[in-house]
């Protein structure tokens, strides 16, 4: 039977040790020039990388088969799959990462963006980076790999940056022209596009106008920082309850802060306000818990536990209406906080 023959072939392969040995250069051999020493190690590392990638892709396919079999005939909401992982000491998150890697590999192969033989030209991290990239980037990376180019994560990111610089609708034409001429390196443009995608259209338009007038590296770097601050400002502002009380026009305030050159300060202020409100909420919950625990401990203790009562007496004020804390530094300060609850 073909089934039994395939099982026998697999079993025979497992009995054979893998031909996987290197003659690494002797680190103490000073006659080996440094460039040659590094080259020999790099070649060995690349082989390990390819071996690791191919192994993980097949592990992902095996895990996917186990999971899918469980979906068809398993019981107990995937208990069989989890048991299989436990027996092989594989974490659930690791298993699904391997399955995702296998899915990515199969998708790239099925859609013709990659030939099976080209997988050997990838490092493991480069392959994962390619799997997460846009289809157009996958196509370009696949073509480079099929030509025999060695693909590392750096190459994938470079191709992705180049594609972003030439294809993003958020970039004005002067910037795209400069990118095509390579007078504006894509590595500066890609982060800007990433930050602009987080912003409302009105702020995108303002940035587009500025980089159209000055399509140079310094301007790109500055507006990238501004865009990052804008995104932080907007995200933090949406979480600050104090701003909702008076329905502050966040957009206009943002434009004003940018116009007078105080954007980073305004962004930091709103971010700190957001953090303070979160800390107040946590303080309140801890304060309530201390009060409840103190009450329970008072009921459960008595004259037979004098030291425990002393501990309770020292900590109990922290659950009272007024809390007091000594801050020591250059000079000592006493901080008093009063919490009042209202329905």
PDB file of N, CA and C in Angstrom, residues 1 6-7 10 29 41 49 71 81-82 90-91 106 142 144 157 163 201 204 215 241 248 271-272 297 311 333 339:
ATOM      1  N   UNK A   1       0.835  -1.203   0.000  1.00  0.00           N
ATOM      2  CA  UNK A   1       0.000   0.000   0.000  1.00  0.00           C
ATOM      3  C   UNK A   1       0.866   1.248   0.000  1.00  0.00           C
ATOM      4  N   UNK A   6       4.869   5.238   2.409  1.00  0.00           N
ATOM      5  CA  UNK A   6       5.252   6.599   2.792  1.00  0.00           C
ATOM      6  C   UNK A   6       5.633   6.657   4.267  1.00  0.00           C
ATOM      7  N   UNK A   7       4.927   5.915   5.099  1.00  0.00           N
ATOM      8  CA  UNK A   7       5.261   5.871   6.525  1.00  0.00           C
ATOM      9  C   UNK A   7       6.644   5.258   6.718  1.00  0.00           C
ATOM     10  N   UNK A  10       9.369   7.798   5.786  1.00  0.00           N
ATOM     11  CA  UNK A  10       9.578   8.788   6.833  1.00  0.00           C
ATOM     12  C   UNK A  10      10.357   8.209   8.009  1.00  0.00           C
ATOM     13  N   UNK A  29      43.622  30.683  15.711  1.00  0.00           N
ATOM     14  CA  UNK A  29      44.548  30.650  14.578  1.00  0.00           C
ATOM     15  C   UNK A  29      44.725  32.070  14.029  1.00  0.00           C
ATOM     16  N   UNK A  41      32.377  31.968   8.984  1.00  0.00           N
ATOM     17  CA  UNK A  41      31.311  31.897   9.988  1.00  0.00           C
ATOM     18  C   UNK A  41      29.970  32.330   9.402  1.00  0.00           C
ATOM     19  N   UNK A  49      20.512  29.124   9.217  1.00  0.00           N
ATOM     20  CA  UNK A  49      19.316  29.952   9.074  1.00  0.00           C
ATOM     21  C   UNK A  49      18.315  29.300   8.118  1.00  0.00           C
ATOM     22  N   UNK A  71     -10.392  19.881  14.723  1.00  0.00           N
ATOM     23  CA  UNK A  71     -11.620  20.608  14.399  1.00  0.00           C
ATOM     24  C   UNK A  71     -12.670  19.689  13.794  1.00  0.00           C
ATOM     25  N   UNK A  81      -5.594  18.933  20.657  1.00  0.00           N
ATOM     26  CA  UNK A  81      -4.501  19.734  20.112  1.00  0.00           C
ATOM     27  C   UNK A  81      -3.605  20.234  21.239  1.00  0.00           C
ATOM     28  N   UNK A  82      -4.210  20.723  22.320  1.00  0.00           N
ATOM     29  CA  UNK A  82      -3.436  21.219  23.460  1.00  0.00           C
ATOM     30  C   UNK A  82      -2.639  20.089  24.119  1.00  0.00           C
ATOM     31  N   UNK A  90       5.529  22.290  23.624  1.00  0.00           N
ATOM     32  CA  UNK A  90       5.401  23.436  22.725  1.00  0.00           C
ATOM     33  C   UNK A  90       4.343  24.372  23.288  1.00  0.00           C
ATOM     34  N   UNK A  91       4.670  25.627  23.471  1.00  0.00           N
ATOM     35  CA  UNK A  91       3.711  26.606  23.967  1.00  0.00           C
ATOM     36  C   UNK A  91       2.653  26.912  22.921  1.00  0.00           C
ATOM     37  N   UNK A 106       2.871  28.919   2.389  1.00  0.00           N
ATOM     38  CA  UNK A 106       1.974  28.286   1.418  1.00  0.00           C
ATOM     39  C   UNK A 106       1.271  29.328   0.556  1.00  0.00           C
ATOM     40  N   UNK A 142      10.272  38.292  -3.805  1.00  0.00           N
ATOM     41  CA  UNK A 142      10.289  36.972  -4.430  1.00  0.00           C
ATOM     42  C   UNK A 142      11.119  36.953  -5.696  1.00  0.00           C
ATOM     43  N   UNK A 144      13.634  38.916  -6.413  1.00  0.00           N
ATOM     44  CA  UNK A 144      15.047  39.021  -6.029  1.00  0.00           C
ATOM     45  C   UNK A 144      15.571  37.671  -5.541  1.00  0.00           C
ATOM     46  N   UNK A 157      13.191  45.161   4.351  1.00  0.00           N
ATOM     47  CA  UNK A 157      12.787  46.487   4.826  1.00  0.00           C
ATOM     48  C   UNK A 157      13.149  47.576   3.820  1.00  0.00           C
ATOM     49  N   UNK A 163       9.126  50.880  -1.868  1.00  0.00           N
ATOM     50  CA  UNK A 163       7.763  50.769  -2.404  1.00  0.00           C
ATOM     51  C   UNK A 163       6.837  51.793  -1.734  1.00  0.00           C
ATOM     52  N   UNK A 201      -7.311  63.916   8.150  1.00  0.00           N
ATOM     53  CA  UNK A 201      -6.971  64.457   6.837  1.00  0.00           C
ATOM     54  C   UNK A 201      -6.460  65.896   6.907  1.00  0.00           C
ATOM     55  N   UNK A 204      -2.895  65.792   7.754  1.00  0.00           N
ATOM     56  CA  UNK A 204      -2.147  65.238   6.626  1.00  0.00           C
ATOM     57  C   UNK A 204      -1.906  66.310   5.563  1.00  0.00           C
ATOM     58  N   UNK A 215      11.141  69.730   0.091  1.00  0.00           N
ATOM     59  CA  UNK A 215      11.348  68.275   0.035  1.00  0.00           C
ATOM     60  C   UNK A 215      12.805  67.892   0.287  1.00  0.00           C
ATOM     61  N   UNK A 241     -10.587  62.734  30.578  1.00  0.00           N
ATOM     62  CA  UNK A 241     -11.964  63.113  30.929  1.00  0.00           C
ATOM     63  C   UNK A 241     -12.085  64.616  31.154  1.00  0.00           C
ATOM     64  N   UNK A 248     -13.642  70.623  24.640  1.00  0.00           N
ATOM     65  CA  UNK A 248     -12.555  71.399  24.039  1.00  0.00           C
ATOM     66  C   UNK A 248     -12.387  71.012  22.572  1.00  0.00           C
ATOM     67  N   UNK A 271      -0.540  64.059  27.519  1.00  0.00           N
ATOM     68  CA  UNK A 271      -0.159  62.689  27.869  1.00  0.00           C
ATOM     69  C   UNK A 271      -0.028  62.527  29.382  1.00  0.00           C
ATOM     70  N   UNK A 272       0.590  63.516  30.041  1.00  0.00           N
ATOM     71  CA  UNK A 272       0.729  63.467  31.502  1.00  0.00           C
ATOM     72  C   UNK A 272      -0.637  63.530  32.187  1.00  0.00           C
ATOM     73  N   UNK A 297      -9.600  42.799  58.942  1.00  0.00           N
ATOM     74  CA  UNK A 297      -8.539  42.433  59.877  1.00  0.00           C
ATOM     75  C   UNK A 297      -8.886  42.861  61.300  1.00  0.00           C
ATOM     76  N   UNK A 311       0.337  46.720  63.503  1.00  0.00           N
ATOM     77  CA  UNK A 311       0.454  46.856  62.051  1.00  0.00           C
ATOM     78  C   UNK A 311      -0.817  47.474  61.475  1.00  0.00           C
ATOM     79  N   UNK A 333       8.898  66.972  52.686  1.00  0.00           N
ATOM     80  CA  UNK A 333       7.577  67.521  52.414  1.00  0.00           C
ATOM     81  C   UNK A 333       6.535  66.544  52.934  1.00  0.00           C
ATOM     82  N   UNK A 339      -9.850  62.123  49.864  1.00  0.00           N
ATOM     83  CA  UNK A 339     -10.731  61.506  48.877  1.00  0.00           C
ATOM     84  C   UNK A 339     -12.163  61.640  49.364  1.00  0.00           C
TER      85      UNK A 339
END
